[in-house]
Coordinates of C-alpha atoms and ligand atoms in Angstrom, one line a residue:
M1131 CA -29.0 18.3 -65.0
A1132 CA -29.6 18.8 -61.1
Q1133 CA -27.6 18.4 -57.9
L1134 CA -29.1 16.3 -54.6
Q1135 CA -28.9 17.6 -51.8
L1136 CA -29.2 15.3 -48.2
N1137 CA -29.9 17.4 -45.3
Q1138 CA -30.3 15.5 -41.3
L1139 CA -31.3 12.6 -43.3
E1140 CA -32.8 9.1 -41.4
K1141 CA -34.2 6.2 -41.6
T1142 CA -35.9 4.2 -38.7
Y1143 CA -37.7 1.2 -39.7
G1144 CA -41.2 0.3 -38.4
S1145 CA -39.0 -2.4 -36.5
G1146 CA -37.7 0.6 -34.5
F1147 CA -34.2 0.1 -36.0
K1148 CA -32.4 3.1 -36.3
A1149 CA -30.3 2.5 -39.9
V1150 CA -29.6 6.3 -41.1
H1151 CA -28.6 8.3 -38.7
G1152 CA -28.9 12.2 -39.6
I1153 CA -26.7 12.4 -42.8
D1154 CA -26.0 15.9 -45.0
L1155 CA -24.5 15.1 -48.0
D1156 CA -24.4 17.5 -51.5
V1157 CA -23.5 16.0 -54.6
Q1158 CA -22.7 18.6 -57.4
D1159 CA -24.2 19.1 -61.0
G1160 CA -22.2 16.1 -63.1
E1161 CA -20.3 15.0 -59.8
F1162 CA -20.1 11.4 -59.2
M1163 CA -20.5 10.6 -56.5
V1164 CA -19.6 7.1 -54.9
L1165 CA -21.4 5.8 -51.5
V1166 CA -19.0 2.7 -50.1
G1167 CA -18.8 0.4 -47.1
P1168 CA -19.2 -2.6 -45.3
S1169 CA -22.4 -4.5 -46.0
G1170 CA -25.2 -3.4 -43.9
C1171 CA -24.3 0.5 -43.2
A1172 CA -27.1 1.5 -44.7
K1173 CA -25.8 2.3 -49.1
S1174 CA -28.6 1.0 -50.4
T1175 CA -30.9 2.5 -47.4
T1176 CA -29.7 5.3 -48.1
L1177 CA -30.1 5.4 -52.2
R1178 CA -33.9 4.4 -51.8
M1179 CA -35.2 7.6 -49.7
I1180 CA -33.5 9.3 -52.8
A1181 CA -35.4 6.6 -55.6
G1182 CA -38.7 7.3 -52.8
L1183 CA -38.8 3.8 -52.8
E1184 CA -38.2 3.7 -48.7
D1185 CA -40.4 5.9 -47.0
V1186 CA -37.8 8.9 -45.3
S1187 CA -38.2 9.4 -41.2
G1188 CA -36.3 12.5 -41.4
G1189 CA -34.9 15.2 -42.5
E1190 CA -34.9 16.8 -46.2
I1191 CA -33.7 15.2 -49.5
R1192 CA -33.2 18.2 -53.2
I1193 CA -32.7 17.2 -56.9
G1194 CA -32.2 20.8 -58.0
D1195 CA -34.0 23.1 -56.3
R1196 CA -36.9 21.0 -55.3
V1197 CA -37.6 18.9 -51.9
V1198 CA -38.8 16.0 -53.7
N1199 CA -39.8 13.9 -49.6
D1200 CA -42.9 13.4 -51.1
L1201 CA -42.5 12.8 -54.4
V1202 CA -43.3 9.8 -56.5
P1203 CA -40.6 7.6 -58.2
G1204 CA -41.1 9.4 -61.4
K1205 CA -41.9 13.1 -60.9
R1206 CA -37.7 12.7 -59.2
G1207 CA -36.0 12.8 -62.4
I1208 CA -34.3 9.3 -60.7
A1209 CA -33.6 6.9 -63.4
M1210 CA -31.7 3.4 -60.9
V1211 CA -29.7 0.3 -62.2
F1212 CA -29.6 -2.8 -59.3
Q1213 CA -28.3 -5.0 -59.0
N1214 CA -30.7 -7.1 -60.7
Y1215 CA -30.9 -5.5 -63.5
A1216 CA -33.5 -7.4 -65.1
L1217 CA -34.9 -7.0 -68.3
Y1218 CA -38.2 -7.9 -69.5
P1219 CA -37.1 -11.9 -71.2
H1220 CA -39.3 -12.0 -73.5
M1221 CA -39.0 -8.4 -74.9
K1222 CA -36.0 -7.7 -77.7
V1223 CA -32.8 -5.4 -76.3
R1224 CA -35.0 -2.3 -78.5
S1225 CA -37.9 -2.9 -76.6
N1226 CA -36.3 -3.3 -73.3
L1227 CA -34.7 -0.4 -74.3
A1228 CA -37.9 1.8 -75.8
F1229 CA -40.3 0.6 -71.8
G1230 CA -40.2 3.3 -69.8
L1231 CA -40.9 5.9 -73.1
R1232 CA -43.5 3.8 -74.6
L1233 CA -45.5 4.1 -71.0
Q1234 CA -44.7 7.7 -71.5
R1235 CA -46.4 7.5 -75.0
Q1236 CA -43.7 9.6 -77.0
S1237 CA -44.6 8.5 -80.5
K1238 CA -42.5 6.0 -82.4
E1239 CA -39.9 8.4 -84.1
Q1240 CA -39.4 10.1 -80.1
I1241 CA -38.7 6.2 -79.3
R1242 CA -37.0 5.6 -82.4
A1243 CA -34.6 8.1 -82.8
A1244 CA -34.1 8.0 -78.3
T1245 CA -33.1 4.4 -78.9
D1246 CA -30.6 4.4 -81.2
E1247 CA -29.2 6.9 -79.4
V1248 CA -28.2 4.8 -76.3
A1249 CA -27.5 2.3 -78.4
R1250 CA -25.4 4.9 -80.7
I1251 CA -24.1 5.7 -77.2
L1252 CA -23.0 1.8 -75.5
E1253 CA -22.3 0.7 -78.3
I1254 CA -25.1 -1.8 -78.1
E1255 CA -26.0 -2.0 -82.1
P1256 CA -25.7 -5.3 -82.9
L1257 CA -27.3 -5.6 -80.1
L1258 CA -31.0 -4.9 -80.5
D1259 CA -32.9 -7.9 -82.0
R1260 CA -31.6 -10.0 -79.9
L1261 CA -33.1 -11.4 -76.3
P1262 CA -32.5 -10.9 -73.1
K1263 CA -31.1 -14.9 -72.6
Q1264 CA -28.7 -14.0 -75.9
L1265 CA -26.6 -11.4 -74.1
S1266 CA -24.0 -12.0 -71.6
G1267 CA -23.3 -10.7 -68.2
G1268 CA -21.4 -7.6 -70.0
Q1269 CA -24.2 -7.2 -72.3
A1270 CA -27.4 -7.4 -70.1
Q1271 CA -25.7 -4.7 -68.2
R1272 CA -24.8 -2.3 -70.2
V1273 CA -28.1 -2.3 -71.6
A1274 CA -29.5 -2.5 -68.5
L1275 CA -27.1 1.6 -68.1
G1276 CA -29.3 1.9 -71.8
R1277 CA -32.6 1.4 -69.7
A1278 CA -31.3 4.7 -67.4
L1279 CA -30.2 6.9 -70.0
I1280 CA -32.9 6.2 -71.7
K1281 CA -34.5 8.3 -70.0
K1282 CA -32.9 11.2 -69.8
P1283 CA -32.3 11.8 -65.5
E1284 CA -31.4 14.4 -63.7
V1285 CA -29.2 11.9 -60.8
F1286 CA -28.6 8.5 -61.8
L1287 CA -28.8 5.7 -59.1
F1288 CA -26.4 2.5 -59.1
D1289 CA -26.9 0.2 -56.5
E1290 CA -24.0 -2.3 -56.9
P1291 CA -24.1 -2.7 -60.2
L1292 CA -21.8 -4.3 -60.9
S1293 CA -22.1 -6.9 -57.9
N1294 CA -22.7 -10.3 -60.2
L1295 CA -20.0 -9.8 -63.0
D1296 CA -17.0 -12.0 -63.1
A1297 CA -13.7 -9.8 -61.5
K1298 CA -12.1 -9.3 -65.2
L1299 CA -15.3 -8.0 -66.5
R1300 CA -16.2 -5.6 -62.8
A1301 CA -12.4 -3.8 -64.2
S1302 CA -13.5 -3.3 -68.4
M1303 CA -16.9 -2.1 -66.8
R1304 CA -15.5 0.6 -63.8
V1305 CA -13.7 1.7 -67.0
R1306 CA -16.6 2.2 -69.2
I1307 CA -19.6 3.6 -67.1
T1308 CA -16.6 6.5 -65.7
E1309 CA -15.8 7.0 -68.9
L1310 CA -20.0 6.4 -69.9
H1311 CA -19.9 9.1 -66.7
R1312 CA -17.1 11.7 -68.3
R1313 CA -18.4 12.3 -72.4
L1314 CA -22.6 12.8 -71.3
K1315 CA -20.9 15.8 -69.6
A1316 CA -18.7 16.4 -71.9
E1317 CA -22.3 16.6 -74.3
G1318 CA -23.6 18.4 -71.9
M1319 CA -25.6 16.2 -70.7
S1320 CA -26.9 15.8 -67.2
S1321 CA -25.2 13.2 -65.6
T1322 CA -25.2 13.4 -61.7
V1323 CA -24.1 9.8 -59.7
V1324 CA -24.6 8.5 -56.5
Y1325 CA -23.0 4.9 -57.4
V1326 CA -23.4 2.8 -54.1
T1327 CA -20.7 -0.4 -53.1
H1328 CA -19.0 -2.0 -50.6
D1329 CA -16.3 -1.9 -53.0
Q1330 CA -13.6 -0.4 -52.0
T1331 CA -11.3 -0.2 -54.8
E1332 CA -14.4 0.4 -57.3
A1333 CA -15.5 3.4 -54.9
M1334 CA -11.1 4.6 -55.4
T1335 CA -11.4 4.1 -59.2
M1336 CA -14.9 5.2 -60.0
G1337 CA -15.4 8.7 -58.3
D1338 CA -14.9 12.5 -58.0
R1339 CA -15.7 11.7 -54.0
I1340 CA -16.5 9.4 -52.0
C1341 CA -19.3 9.0 -49.2
V1342 CA -17.5 6.8 -47.1
M1343 CA -21.1 5.3 -44.8
K1344 CA -20.6 3.1 -40.9
E1345 CA -23.4 1.2 -39.4
G1346 CA -25.6 4.4 -41.0
R1347 CA -24.0 7.4 -40.2
I1348 CA -20.7 9.4 -43.0
M1349 CA -17.3 8.7 -41.8
Q1350 CA -15.9 10.9 -45.0
V1351 CA -16.3 12.8 -48.1
A1352 CA -13.2 13.3 -49.4
A1353 CA -12.1 13.0 -53.2
P1354 CA -10.2 9.6 -53.9
K1355 CA -6.7 10.8 -53.1
E1356 CA -7.5 12.3 -50.1
L1357 CA -9.3 9.7 -48.5
Y1358 CA -6.8 7.6 -49.0
N1359 CA -3.2 10.4 -47.8
R1360 CA -6.0 12.0 -45.7
P1361 CA -7.8 10.4 -44.1
A1362 CA -10.2 12.0 -41.0
N1363 CA -10.3 8.3 -38.6
L1364 CA -9.1 4.4 -37.7
F1365 CA -12.6 3.6 -40.2
V1366 CA -11.4 5.4 -43.9
A1367 CA -7.8 4.5 -42.6
G1368 CA -8.8 0.4 -42.5
F1369 CA -11.3 0.6 -44.9
I1370 CA -9.7 2.5 -48.3
G1371 CA -6.7 1.0 -49.2
S1372 CA -5.4 -2.5 -50.7
P1373 CA -3.8 -4.3 -49.0
E1374 CA -5.2 -2.5 -45.7
M1375 CA -3.4 0.2 -43.9
N1376 CA -1.0 -1.6 -41.3
L1377 CA -3.1 0.0 -37.6
I1378 CA -0.3 -0.6 -34.5
G1379 CA -1.3 -0.1 -31.0
G1380 CA 1.3 1.7 -28.7
R1381 CA 1.6 5.4 -26.7
I1382 CA 3.0 8.3 -27.4
E1383 CA 6.1 8.7 -24.9
N1384 CA 9.4 11.0 -25.2
G1385 CA 8.6 12.2 -28.7
A1386 CA 8.5 9.0 -30.1
F1387 CA 5.9 6.2 -30.2
R1388 CA 6.7 2.5 -28.2
T1389 CA 4.8 -1.1 -28.5
E1390 CA 5.1 -3.4 -25.9
G1391 CA 9.3 -2.8 -25.4
Q1392 CA 9.9 -1.4 -28.5
S1393 CA 9.8 1.8 -30.3
V1394 CA 9.4 4.4 -33.7
P1395 CA 11.7 8.6 -33.4
L1396 CA 8.8 10.6 -34.9
M1397 CA 10.0 13.2 -36.7
E1398 CA 9.4 17.0 -36.2
P1399 CA 6.5 18.3 -38.5
L1400 CA 5.3 15.9 -37.0
L1401 CA 5.9 16.0 -33.3
R1402 CA 4.2 19.6 -34.0
R1403 CA 1.2 18.9 -35.5
L1404 CA -0.3 16.0 -33.3
K1405 CA -3.4 17.1 -32.1
S1406 CA -2.8 15.4 -28.9
R1407 CA -0.6 12.8 -26.8
P1408 CA -3.4 10.8 -26.4
E1409 CA -2.9 7.4 -23.6
A1410 CA -3.6 4.9 -25.8
A1411 CA -3.0 6.4 -29.8
V1412 CA -2.4 4.4 -33.0
L1413 CA 0.3 3.6 -35.5
G1414 CA -0.9 3.8 -39.2
I1415 CA 1.4 3.1 -41.8
R1416 CA 0.3 1.8 -45.8
P1417 CA 2.4 -1.5 -46.1
Q1418 CA 4.2 0.3 -49.4
H1419 CA 5.7 2.6 -46.9
L1420 CA 7.2 0.2 -44.5
K1421 CA 10.8 -0.6 -46.3
L1422 CA 12.7 -3.9 -45.4
V1423 CA 16.1 -2.9 -43.2
A1424 CA 18.9 -3.4 -41.7
P1425 CA 19.5 -5.6 -38.2
E1426 CA 21.8 -3.0 -37.0
S1427 CA 19.1 0.1 -38.7
E1428 CA 17.2 2.0 -37.0
G1429 CA 13.3 0.2 -37.5
L1430 CA 11.4 -2.3 -35.4
D1431 CA 11.4 -6.9 -35.0
A1432 CA 9.1 -8.0 -36.6
R1433 CA 8.7 -12.2 -37.8
L1434 CA 7.8 -13.1 -40.7
N1435 CA 5.3 -16.0 -41.1
S1436 CA 4.1 -15.8 -44.4
V1437 CA 4.7 -14.7 -48.3
E1438 CA 2.2 -13.8 -51.0
F1439 CA 4.1 -13.8 -54.7
M1440 CA 2.0 -11.4 -56.9
G1441 CA 4.0 -10.7 -59.6
H1442 CA 6.4 -7.2 -59.8
E1443 CA 5.7 -7.5 -55.3
V1444 CA 5.5 -9.4 -53.3
Y1445 CA 3.6 -8.9 -50.2
L1446 CA 6.4 -9.7 -47.0
H1447 CA 3.3 -10.7 -43.9
A1448 CA 4.4 -10.7 -40.4
D1449 CA 4.2 -10.0 -37.0
L1450 CA 5.0 -7.0 -34.5
D1451 CA 4.6 -9.0 -30.7
G1452 CA 1.4 -10.3 -31.5
A1453 CA -0.1 -7.3 -33.7
P1454 CA -0.1 -8.5 -37.4
V1455 CA 1.2 -6.7 -39.9
T1456 CA 1.9 -6.5 -44.2
V1457 CA 4.8 -4.5 -45.9
V1458 CA 5.0 -4.4 -49.8
A1459 CA 8.5 -5.0 -51.1
T1460 CA 9.7 -4.7 -54.6
A1461 CA 10.4 -8.8 -56.0
A1462 CA 14.1 -7.2 -55.6
E1463 CA 13.9 -6.8 -51.6
Y1464 CA 12.4 -10.0 -50.9
E1465 CA 15.1 -11.8 -52.5
A1466 CA 18.4 -10.2 -50.9
L1467 CA 16.1 -11.1 -47.6
G1468 CA 16.9 -15.0 -48.8
R1469 CA 14.5 -16.3 -46.7
A1470 CA 11.1 -16.9 -46.7
T1471 CA 10.1 -17.2 -42.9
G1472 CA 12.1 -15.6 -39.6
P1473 CA 13.4 -12.2 -37.9
I1474 CA 13.0 -9.2 -40.4
R1475 CA 13.7 -5.4 -39.3
I1476 CA 10.9 -2.9 -40.6
A1477 CA 11.2 1.2 -40.6
P1478 CA 7.8 3.8 -41.7
E1479 CA 9.0 5.8 -44.2
A1480 CA 8.7 8.7 -41.5
E1481 CA 6.2 11.1 -44.1
W1482 CA 3.4 8.8 -43.7
I1483 CA 3.1 8.1 -40.3
H1484 CA -0.8 8.9 -38.9
V1485 CA -1.1 8.7 -35.8
F1486 CA -4.6 7.6 -34.5
D1487 CA -6.2 8.5 -30.4
R1488 CA -6.8 4.9 -30.5
D1489 CA -10.1 6.1 -28.1
S1490 CA -12.3 8.2 -30.7
G1491 CA -10.2 7.0 -33.6
E1492 CA -9.9 10.7 -34.7
N1493 CA -5.9 10.8 -37.0
I1494 CA -4.4 13.6 -34.9
S1495 CA -1.8 13.9 -37.3
L1496 CA -3.6 15.1 -39.7
A1497 CA -2.0 19.1 -40.7
Ligands
ADP701 P1 -25.6 -2.2 -47.0 O1 -26.9 -1.5 -48.4 O2 -25.1 -0.7 -46.5 O3 -25.4 -3.4 -47.2 P2 -28.4 -1.6 -46.2 O4 -29.3 -0.6 -46.4 O5 -29.8 -2.4 -46.3 O6 -27.2 -1.8 -45.6 O7 -29.4 -1.4 -44.2 C1 -28.4 -1.9 -44.0 C2 -29.6 -1.4 -42.1 O8 -30.6 -1.6 -42.3 C3 -28.4 -3.1 -41.9 O9 -28.9 -3.2 -40.4 C4 -30.2 -3.6 -42.4 O10 -30.1 -5.0 -41.7 C5 -31.2 -3.1 -41.8 N1 -32.6 -3.2 -42.5 C6 -32.5 -3.2 -44.3 N2 -33.5 -3.1 -44.6 C7 -34.7 -2.7 -43.8 C8 -36.3 -3.2 -43.4 N3 -37.4 -3.1 -44.2 N4 -36.3 -3.3 -41.9 C9 -35.7 -3.3 -41.1 N5 -34.4 -3.2 -41.1 C10 -33.9 -3.7 -42.3
MG702 MG1 -27.5 -2.7 -50.3

């Protein structure tokens, strides 16, 4: 059981390229922390430095009360699960699980007990005598998890472990891993996790907290609900949430947000909350909080271009003064509209409006 701390952690690759720009992160004992961000933002580099697979260029990594910068991977108390889980093909599942313990020269009895326990926790007892090629993708991934679990590490490190699985299996493995984490925690076993993914859905559904990264820097660290409701900047606002938040460029003038030729009145308390009145502003509103309204009501004129039918809801893709906007409507609201393209009128729900400074990207409307 341990907490993990990154203090001003930096990485410059041999080529001179600076991949990680001095990041600070505290992961609590037993916490499930997700690192999320687009490809290339240095999630893997950060995780590999924690694991000891990549040298640190600056700063400090602490696991529990030890600085581990100069420890070899085997001495750090970590276990890692990769996207390519690479089980030993010629070994049965039982031997794959036991491999690490054999290297540690544990006794036969100890190894058998540990293997049985892990197989029970992961519900893979019926698979113990199979070879990897006799497993489905999801089963193989569970064995890979088992190989990490059996080491009883202080910190689990995952690098996109579900990326190779199809969508359905990914969804069920998400739930399985979250449940496993909860169970380990309840049983008082070590359960500190750093989980890397580029998939915001995985981040939102699995993380106790999420660390959003961009180009080797941290943009925000917060619980999923906080990130969703109170994004600190344009990057987080656009990255978290599906479909994406609408971001509409304009300016603030006389208590209203103005685009080319149109305006939305901004209400108190939003106006009072605004930290500044930048020249160039961006209004952020999630597609669920943009409503279809009658032509004569307060709102914005847009042009409906296409429609995605999702079942109980419908995504309306429209154009607002040249900017793309998405509205999530109920099937009934869409049917009442009576057509699939043409002019529509839309209004943001006042309490869900965010305002960003276009130049700094900062959310200037947070209470
Ligand atoms: P992510 O896992 O978020 O997709 P990575 O950590 O793999 O990102 O990479 C972060 C940045 O560092 C990228 O720009 C990548 O090209 C660069 N990078 C990764 N590994 C090396 C390396 N061995 N040498 C030089 N640059 C690297
Ligand atoms: Mg990566």
